[in-house]
mmCIF file of C-alpha atoms in Angstrom:
data_model
loop_
_atom_site.group_PDB
_atom_site.id
_atom_site.type_symbol
_atom_site.label_atom_id
_atom_site.label_comp_id
_atom_site.label_asym_id
_atom_site.label_seq_id
_atom_site.Cartn_x
_atom_site.Cartn_y
_atom_site.Cartn_z
ATOM 1 C CA MET A 25 129.178 117.914 86.508
ATOM 2 C CA ALA A 26 128.804 114.918 85.982
ATOM 3 C CA THR A 27 131.687 113.216 87.468
ATOM 4 C CA TYR A 28 130.437 114.420 90.978
ATOM 5 C CA VAL A 29 126.733 113.394 90.038
ATOM 6 C CA LEU A 30 128.323 109.400 89.503
ATOM 7 C CA ARG A 31 130.678 109.536 92.562
ATOM 8 C CA ARG A 32 127.738 110.880 94.929
ATOM 9 C CA ALA A 33 125.978 107.893 93.325
ATOM 10 C CA LEU A 34 128.523 105.724 94.897
ATOM 11 C CA THR A 35 128.989 107.074 97.809
ATOM 12 C CA ALA A 36 124.568 106.755 98.375
ATOM 13 C CA VAL A 37 124.929 102.876 98.001
ATOM 14 C CA PRO A 38 126.939 101.832 101.250
ATOM 15 C CA VAL A 39 124.058 103.940 103.363
ATOM 16 C CA LEU A 40 121.119 102.396 101.644
ATOM 17 C CA LEU A 41 122.772 98.984 102.151
ATOM 18 C CA GLY A 42 123.358 100.259 105.938
ATOM 19 C CA VAL A 43 119.486 101.584 105.700
ATOM 20 C CA THR A 44 118.575 97.974 104.856
ATOM 21 C CA LEU A 45 120.687 96.276 107.638
ATOM 22 C CA PHE A 46 119.275 97.932 110.043
ATOM 23 C CA THR A 47 115.384 98.053 109.171
ATOM 24 C CA PHE A 48 116.194 94.132 108.609
ATOM 25 C CA SER A 49 117.761 93.647 112.654
ATOM 26 C CA MET A 50 114.885 96.513 114.264
ATOM 27 C CA LEU A 51 112.040 94.055 112.717
ATOM 28 C CA HIS A 52 113.587 90.766 113.058
ATOM 29 C CA PHE A 53 114.959 91.417 116.510
ATOM 30 C CA VAL A 54 112.292 93.582 118.117
ATOM 31 C CA PRO A 55 109.460 90.824 119.965
ATOM 32 C CA GLY A 56 106.270 89.306 117.869
ATOM 33 C CA ASP A 57 106.103 86.692 115.218
ATOM 34 C CA PRO A 58 103.748 88.385 111.792
ATOM 35 C CA VAL A 59 102.724 84.667 111.153
ATOM 36 C CA LEU A 60 100.546 84.471 114.999
ATOM 37 C CA ALA A 61 99.643 88.098 114.492
ATOM 38 C CA MET A 62 97.790 87.479 110.790
ATOM 39 C CA PHE A 63 96.394 84.145 112.980
ATOM 40 C CA VAL A 64 95.515 86.319 114.985
ATOM 41 C CA GLU A 65 93.043 88.406 113.457
ATOM 42 C CA SER A 66 91.671 85.222 111.094
ATOM 43 C CA GLY A 67 90.345 83.108 114.996
ATOM 44 C CA GLY A 68 93.530 81.097 115.433
ATOM 45 C CA ALA A 69 94.904 78.281 113.767
ATOM 46 C CA THR A 70 96.836 74.861 114.701
ATOM 47 C CA ALA A 71 100.079 74.468 115.523
ATOM 48 C CA GLU A 72 100.996 73.094 111.824
ATOM 49 C CA GLN A 73 99.185 75.698 110.266
ATOM 50 C CA VAL A 74 101.262 77.930 111.772
ATOM 51 C CA GLU A 75 105.196 76.612 111.087
ATOM 52 C CA ALA A 76 103.603 75.363 107.347
ATOM 53 C CA VAL A 77 102.712 79.741 106.694
ATOM 54 C CA ARG A 78 106.875 80.331 108.231
ATOM 55 C CA GLU A 79 107.735 77.585 106.333
ATOM 56 C CA ARG A 80 106.051 79.328 102.894
ATOM 57 C CA LEU A 81 107.685 82.745 103.364
ATOM 58 C CA GLY A 82 111.063 81.873 104.524
ATOM 59 C CA LEU A 83 111.078 83.057 108.017
ATOM 60 C CA LYS A 84 112.701 79.217 109.050
ATOM 61 C CA GLU A 85 115.493 80.368 107.581
ATOM 62 C CA PRO A 86 118.457 81.680 109.071
ATOM 63 C CA LEU A 87 118.617 85.421 109.526
ATOM 64 C CA PRO A 88 121.588 85.762 106.864
ATOM 65 C CA VAL A 89 119.990 83.578 104.687
ATOM 66 C CA GLN A 90 116.773 85.726 104.265
ATOM 67 C CA TYR A 91 118.962 88.998 104.615
ATOM 68 C CA GLY A 92 120.370 87.805 101.553
ATOM 69 C CA ARG A 93 117.387 86.426 99.977
ATOM 70 C CA PHE A 94 115.571 90.308 100.173
ATOM 71 C CA LEU A 95 119.492 91.640 98.510
ATOM 72 C CA LEU A 96 119.382 89.542 95.778
ATOM 73 C CA ARG A 97 115.248 90.066 94.961
ATOM 74 C CA LEU A 98 116.546 93.831 95.343
ATOM 75 C CA LEU A 99 119.096 93.669 92.567
ATOM 76 C CA ARG A 100 116.449 92.470 90.550
ATOM 77 C CA GLY A 101 113.978 95.334 91.704
ATOM 78 C CA ASP A 102 111.452 93.312 93.586
ATOM 79 C CA LEU A 103 110.714 94.628 97.082
ATOM 80 C CA GLY A 104 108.937 91.295 97.323
ATOM 81 C CA ARG A 105 105.127 90.477 98.574
ATOM 82 C CA SER A 106 103.110 92.107 101.393
ATOM 83 C CA ILE A 107 102.647 89.772 104.440
ATOM 84 C CA TRP A 108 98.710 89.995 105.104
ATOM 85 C CA GLY A 109 97.834 90.660 101.501
ATOM 86 C CA ASN A 110 100.629 88.942 99.060
ATOM 87 C CA HIS A 111 100.862 92.060 96.938
ATOM 88 C CA PRO A 112 103.758 93.133 95.447
ATOM 89 C CA VAL A 113 105.114 95.729 97.502
ATOM 90 C CA THR A 114 106.062 98.228 94.883
ATOM 91 C CA ASP A 115 103.257 97.998 94.053
ATOM 92 C CA LEU A 116 101.469 99.062 97.115
ATOM 93 C CA ILE A 117 104.307 102.163 97.257
ATOM 94 C CA LEU A 118 104.233 103.350 94.142
ATOM 95 C CA GLU A 119 100.049 103.506 94.670
ATOM 96 C CA ARG A 120 100.205 105.537 98.107
ATOM 97 C CA PHE A 121 103.710 107.523 97.517
ATOM 98 C CA PRO A 122 101.634 110.011 95.215
ATOM 99 C CA LEU A 123 99.868 111.136 97.977
ATOM 100 C CA THR A 124 102.793 111.695 100.791
ATOM 101 C CA LEU A 125 104.923 112.938 98.656
ATOM 102 C CA GLN A 126 101.798 116.210 97.730
ATOM 103 C CA LEU A 127 101.866 116.658 101.390
ATOM 104 C CA ALA A 128 105.483 116.457 101.514
ATOM 105 C CA VAL A 129 105.737 119.610 99.165
ATOM 106 C CA ALA A 130 102.525 121.065 100.346
ATOM 107 C CA ALA A 131 104.128 121.051 103.803
ATOM 108 C CA MET A 132 107.815 122.211 102.350
ATOM 109 C CA GLY A 133 106.070 125.038 100.517
ATOM 110 C CA CYS A 134 103.944 126.353 103.902
ATOM 111 C CA ALA A 135 107.442 125.833 105.805
ATOM 112 C CA ILE A 136 109.301 127.477 103.061
ATOM 113 C CA LEU A 137 106.849 131.057 102.933
ATOM 114 C CA LEU A 138 106.231 131.335 106.419
ATOM 115 C CA GLY A 139 110.248 130.346 107.448
ATOM 116 C CA THR A 140 111.708 132.786 105.225
ATOM 117 C CA THR A 141 109.161 135.789 106.198
ATOM 118 C CA LEU A 142 109.640 134.903 110.049
ATOM 119 C CA GLY A 143 113.387 135.053 109.670
ATOM 120 C CA VAL A 144 113.339 138.098 107.637
ATOM 121 C CA LEU A 145 110.640 140.037 109.980
ATOM 122 C CA ALA A 146 113.029 139.018 112.715
ATOM 123 C CA ALA A 147 116.083 140.164 111.345
ATOM 124 C CA LEU A 148 114.632 143.526 110.042
ATOM 125 C CA HIS A 149 113.816 144.235 113.348
ATOM 126 C CA ARG A 150 117.047 142.486 115.667
ATOM 127 C CA GLY A 151 116.423 143.518 119.166
ATOM 128 C CA ARG A 152 112.712 144.589 119.273
ATOM 129 C CA LEU A 153 109.156 143.102 120.118
ATOM 130 C CA LEU A 154 108.274 141.646 116.768
ATOM 131 C CA ASP A 155 111.686 139.988 116.737
ATOM 132 C CA ASN A 156 111.324 138.404 120.372
ATOM 133 C CA LEU A 157 107.495 137.103 118.894
ATOM 134 C CA THR A 158 108.510 135.740 115.726
ATOM 135 C CA MET A 159 111.200 133.802 117.620
ATOM 136 C CA VAL A 160 108.583 132.632 120.243
ATOM 137 C CA VAL A 161 106.193 131.514 117.374
ATOM 138 C CA ALA A 162 109.699 129.837 116.372
ATOM 139 C CA LEU A 163 110.385 127.854 119.746
ATOM 140 C CA LEU A 164 106.858 126.587 119.375
ATOM 141 C CA GLY A 165 107.109 124.834 116.013
ATOM 142 C CA VAL A 166 110.292 123.183 116.938
ATOM 143 C CA SER A 167 109.155 122.256 120.561
ATOM 144 C CA MET A 168 105.539 121.179 119.603
ATOM 145 C CA PRO A 169 104.698 117.474 118.930
ATOM 146 C CA SER A 170 102.623 117.195 115.312
ATOM 147 C CA PHE A 171 100.409 114.779 116.158
ATOM 148 C CA TRP A 172 99.723 117.368 119.397
ATOM 149 C CA LEU A 173 99.605 119.653 116.769
ATOM 150 C CA GLY A 174 96.954 118.026 114.360
ATOM 151 C CA PHE A 175 94.622 117.604 116.890
ATOM 152 C CA LEU A 176 94.737 121.291 117.957
ATOM 153 C CA LEU A 177 94.188 122.543 114.257
ATOM 154 C CA ILE A 178 91.120 119.527 113.763
ATOM 155 C CA TYR A 179 89.348 120.970 116.871
ATOM 156 C CA VAL A 180 90.032 124.767 115.950
ATOM 157 C CA PHE A 181 89.078 124.996 112.016
ATOM 158 C CA ALA A 182 87.522 121.593 111.688
ATOM 159 C CA ILE A 183 85.363 121.615 115.007
ATOM 160 C CA TRP A 184 84.953 124.681 115.945
ATOM 161 C CA LEU A 185 84.862 127.178 113.409
ATOM 162 C CA GLY A 186 83.547 123.812 110.803
ATOM 163 C CA VAL A 187 85.698 125.555 107.617
ATOM 164 C CA LEU A 188 87.884 122.742 106.889
ATOM 165 C CA PRO A 189 87.664 119.161 106.982
ATOM 166 C CA VAL A 190 88.103 116.385 109.441
ATOM 167 C CA THR A 191 90.113 113.942 107.602
ATOM 168 C CA SER A 192 92.104 114.782 104.677
ATOM 169 C CA LEU A 193 89.192 114.535 101.318
ATOM 170 C CA PRO A 194 90.825 114.687 98.147
ATOM 171 C CA GLY A 195 91.629 118.624 96.890
ATOM 172 C CA LEU A 196 93.402 121.380 98.535
ATOM 173 C CA ALA A 197 91.051 121.976 101.434
ATOM 174 C CA GLY A 198 91.642 118.369 102.233
ATOM 175 C CA LEU A 199 95.409 119.393 102.483
ATOM 176 C CA VAL A 200 95.547 122.665 104.304
ATOM 177 C CA LEU A 201 95.289 120.839 107.972
ATOM 178 C CA PRO A 202 98.143 118.078 107.332
ATOM 179 C CA ALA A 203 100.718 120.227 105.565
ATOM 180 C CA GLY A 204 100.514 122.658 108.028
ATOM 181 C CA THR A 205 100.413 120.684 110.658
ATOM 182 C CA LEU A 206 103.869 118.931 108.871
ATOM 183 C CA GLY A 207 104.954 122.120 107.802
ATOM 184 C CA PHE A 208 104.825 123.937 111.282
ATOM 185 C CA GLY A 209 108.282 122.548 112.625
ATOM 186 C CA ALA A 210 110.207 122.782 109.639
ATOM 187 C CA ALA A 211 109.025 126.523 109.110
ATOM 188 C CA ALA A 212 110.442 127.293 113.044
ATOM 189 C CA ILE A 213 113.545 125.892 112.010
ATOM 190 C CA ILE A 214 113.852 127.841 108.525
ATOM 191 C CA ALA A 215 113.049 131.038 110.419
ATOM 192 C CA ARG A 216 115.932 130.864 112.927
ATOM 193 C CA MET A 217 118.662 129.927 109.850
ATOM 194 C CA VAL A 218 116.629 132.420 108.300
ATOM 195 C CA ARG A 219 117.225 135.315 110.754
ATOM 196 C CA SER A 220 120.726 134.314 111.549
ATOM 197 C CA SER A 221 121.978 134.350 108.097
ATOM 198 C CA LEU A 222 120.614 137.647 107.669
ATOM 199 C CA VAL A 223 121.630 139.169 110.389
ATOM 200 C CA GLU A 224 125.338 138.064 109.686
ATOM 201 C CA VAL A 225 125.551 138.980 106.267
ATOM 202 C CA PHE A 226 123.693 142.557 107.311
ATOM 203 C CA GLN A 227 127.252 143.540 107.979
ATOM 204 C CA GLU A 228 128.848 142.510 105.002
ATOM 205 C CA ASP A 229 130.372 145.564 103.415
ATOM 206 C CA TYR A 230 128.535 144.931 100.076
ATOM 207 C CA VAL A 231 125.200 145.222 101.760
ATOM 208 C CA ARG A 232 126.777 148.465 103.780
ATOM 209 C CA THR A 233 127.511 149.905 100.432
ATOM 210 C CA ALA A 234 123.986 149.468 98.717
ATOM 211 C CA ARG A 235 121.899 150.626 101.249
ATOM 212 C CA ALA A 236 124.894 153.802 101.637
ATOM 213 C CA LYS A 237 123.999 154.039 97.218
ATOM 214 C CA GLY A 238 120.574 154.929 98.537
ATOM 215 C CA LEU A 239 118.576 151.565 97.126
ATOM 216 C CA ARG A 240 115.168 150.888 98.989
ATOM 217 C CA PRO A 241 115.822 148.504 102.086
ATOM 218 C CA TRP A 242 113.790 145.770 100.190
ATOM 219 C CA SER A 243 116.100 146.866 97.245
ATOM 220 C CA VAL A 244 118.702 145.585 99.747
ATOM 221 C CA ILE A 245 117.083 142.692 100.852
ATOM 222 C CA THR A 246 115.625 141.071 97.812
ATOM 223 C CA HIS A 247 119.051 141.570 95.443
ATOM 224 C CA HIS A 248 121.923 141.709 97.765
ATOM 225 C CA ALA A 249 121.084 139.872 101.158
ATOM 226 C CA LEU A 250 118.886 137.662 100.962
ATOM 227 C CA ARG A 251 120.592 135.334 98.036
ATOM 228 C CA ASN A 252 123.221 135.078 100.417
ATOM 229 C CA ALA A 253 121.545 134.063 103.350
ATOM 230 C CA LEU A 254 119.224 131.428 101.371
ATOM 231 C CA ILE A 255 122.447 128.929 101.137
ATOM 232 C CA PRO A 256 123.541 127.512 103.968
ATOM 233 C CA VAL A 257 119.255 127.741 104.415
ATOM 234 C CA VAL A 258 119.266 125.367 101.385
ATOM 235 C CA THR A 259 120.963 122.802 103.556
ATOM 236 C CA ILE A 260 118.322 123.472 106.111
ATOM 237 C CA VAL A 261 115.843 122.890 103.118
ATOM 238 C CA GLY A 262 117.136 119.105 102.037
ATOM 239 C CA LEU A 263 117.466 118.053 105.746
ATOM 240 C CA GLN A 264 113.804 118.963 106.616
ATOM 241 C CA PHE A 265 112.508 117.575 104.079
ATOM 242 C CA GLY A 266 113.320 113.739 104.387
ATOM 243 C CA GLY A 267 112.616 115.231 108.159
ATOM 244 C CA LEU A 268 109.384 115.713 106.744
ATOM 245 C CA LEU A 269 109.163 112.594 104.933
ATOM 246 C CA ALA A 270 109.061 110.449 108.142
ATOM 247 C CA GLY A 271 106.809 112.927 109.798
ATOM 248 C CA THR A 272 104.002 112.027 107.222
ATOM 249 C CA VAL A 273 103.801 108.958 109.518
ATOM 250 C CA ILE A 274 102.349 110.258 112.210
ATOM 251 C CA VAL A 275 100.559 113.000 110.372
ATOM 252 C CA GLU A 276 98.710 111.090 108.429
ATOM 253 C CA SER A 277 97.536 108.590 110.907
ATOM 254 C CA VAL A 278 96.483 111.372 112.835
ATOM 255 C CA PHE A 279 94.416 113.021 109.409
ATOM 256 C CA ALA A 280 93.638 109.690 107.672
ATOM 257 C CA ARG A 281 95.661 109.977 105.071
ATOM 258 C CA ARG A 282 95.906 106.857 102.500
ATOM 259 C CA GLY A 283 99.867 107.671 101.705
ATOM 260 C CA LEU A 284 102.604 105.569 102.391
ATOM 261 C CA GLY A 285 103.075 106.928 106.014
ATOM 262 C CA LEU A 286 99.880 105.331 106.874
ATOM 263 C CA LEU A 287 101.026 101.924 105.437
ATOM 264 C CA LEU A 288 105.046 102.089 106.990
ATOM 265 C CA LEU A 289 102.467 102.444 110.295
ATOM 266 C CA GLN A 290 100.046 99.566 109.569
ATOM 267 C CA GLY A 291 103.418 97.629 108.618
ATOM 268 C CA ILE A 292 104.875 98.285 111.396
ATOM 269 C CA GLN A 293 101.384 97.509 113.339
ATOM 270 C CA SER A 294 100.574 94.174 111.845
ATOM 271 C CA ARG A 295 104.623 92.974 111.530
ATOM 272 C CA ASP A 296 104.771 93.514 107.780
ATOM 273 C CA PHE A 297 108.396 92.854 106.611
ATOM 274 C CA PRO A 298 108.483 93.473 103.024
ATOM 275 C CA VAL A 299 106.594 96.695 102.892
ATOM 276 C CA VAL A 300 108.776 98.505 106.473
ATOM 277 C CA GLN A 301 111.473 96.967 104.584
ATOM 278 C CA GLY A 302 110.378 98.530 101.010
ATOM 279 C CA GLY A 303 108.803 101.543 102.122
ATOM 280 C CA VAL A 304 111.829 102.483 104.845
ATOM 281 C CA LEU A 305 114.332 101.870 101.992
ATOM 282 C CA PHE A 306 112.169 103.930 99.222
ATOM 283 C CA ILE A 307 112.124 107.054 101.590
ATOM 284 C CA ALA A 308 115.828 106.254 102.093
ATOM 285 C CA THR A 309 116.105 106.900 98.526
ATOM 286 C CA VAL A 310 114.054 109.714 98.233
ATOM 287 C CA TYR A 311 116.303 111.216 100.618
ATOM 288 C CA VAL A 312 119.215 110.768 99.230
ATOM 289 C CA VAL A 313 118.290 112.067 95.945
ATOM 290 C CA VAL A 314 116.927 115.158 97.577
ATOM 291 C CA ASN A 315 120.004 115.981 99.118
ATOM 292 C CA LEU A 316 122.135 115.352 95.498
ATOM 293 C CA ALA A 317 119.605 118.379 94.332
ATOM 294 C CA VAL A 318 120.374 120.174 97.314
ATOM 295 C CA ASP A 319 124.294 120.045 96.210
ATOM 296 C CA LEU A 320 123.897 120.991 93.268
ATOM 297 C CA LEU A 321 121.603 123.830 93.787
ATOM 298 C CA TYR A 322 124.331 125.746 95.590
ATOM 299 C CA GLY A 323 126.164 125.968 92.204
ATOM 300 C CA TYR A 324 123.053 128.577 91.202
ATOM 301 C CA LEU A 325 123.266 130.522 94.330
ATOM 302 C CA ASP A 326 127.139 131.202 94.786
ATOM 303 C CA PRO A 327 128.809 130.953 90.593
ATOM 304 C CA ARG A 328 132.022 130.418 93.067
ATOM 305 C CA ILE A 329 131.107 126.798 93.648
ATOM 306 C CA ARG A 330 132.317 124.210 91.732
ATOM 307 C CA TYR A 331 131.903 120.471 91.011
ATOM 308 C CA ASP A 332 135.122 119.442 89.429
#
């Protein structure tokens, strides 16, 4: 297994390198000047002052030189400093990431619980009313934009019923609406995958044998069908976790949650290149690590899988 992990780690290097190159290119090719944006906020500046700041930040150097300097700093574990606050980007990310990780894990928990429940119910009542209803809910989850769902939940639970806070305050109550908003789309995808996997597993001989032996339906599902049906679902969960991390950019802005997603959005709006480059690279690294953990989980769910 150690060889497999090492091989996967090596294959992740060009992926992360591609992420840095793509992010760097997008930031520099999109119109806009971070120095001018900074001076607009402070009331303007002379042309000499603007050029002096560009010189200090290294923005007057050719783009390949700037990218090379970024990679050299990255090798030393240095993501640079924020253009606006001059704070180390690594400190900003580590300060904001726990809130984002908390939100993503809570959203994934909601998605797995809701998606698995809906998927099992739909598979057990295949072709009947409950199956159609759960699939309609799943379709709504896939097609509904997260920002619109967030505003809808705020109106219903915070303004109309008054049972939850509008913004994301510390504590469990402040986490419910953002986690529900972020996890609903992932729950819909998991529900559809669980349903299709269970319907296929129900046709296997070992499931028919378990039923013929007189086992209770719930025992057949939990001990025989669900575990084998979860293997493709685990793949979807791993992919969805990366999507949830990216989705925090929208959800954290809707609920004013001061996490990494909101930091990235503010960095994009102010064209703070080091913050955006560091944040995107950090999220991509977490995504790669989560997918590696998912691959290793296959061996637990299916002992036939080997990593030689």
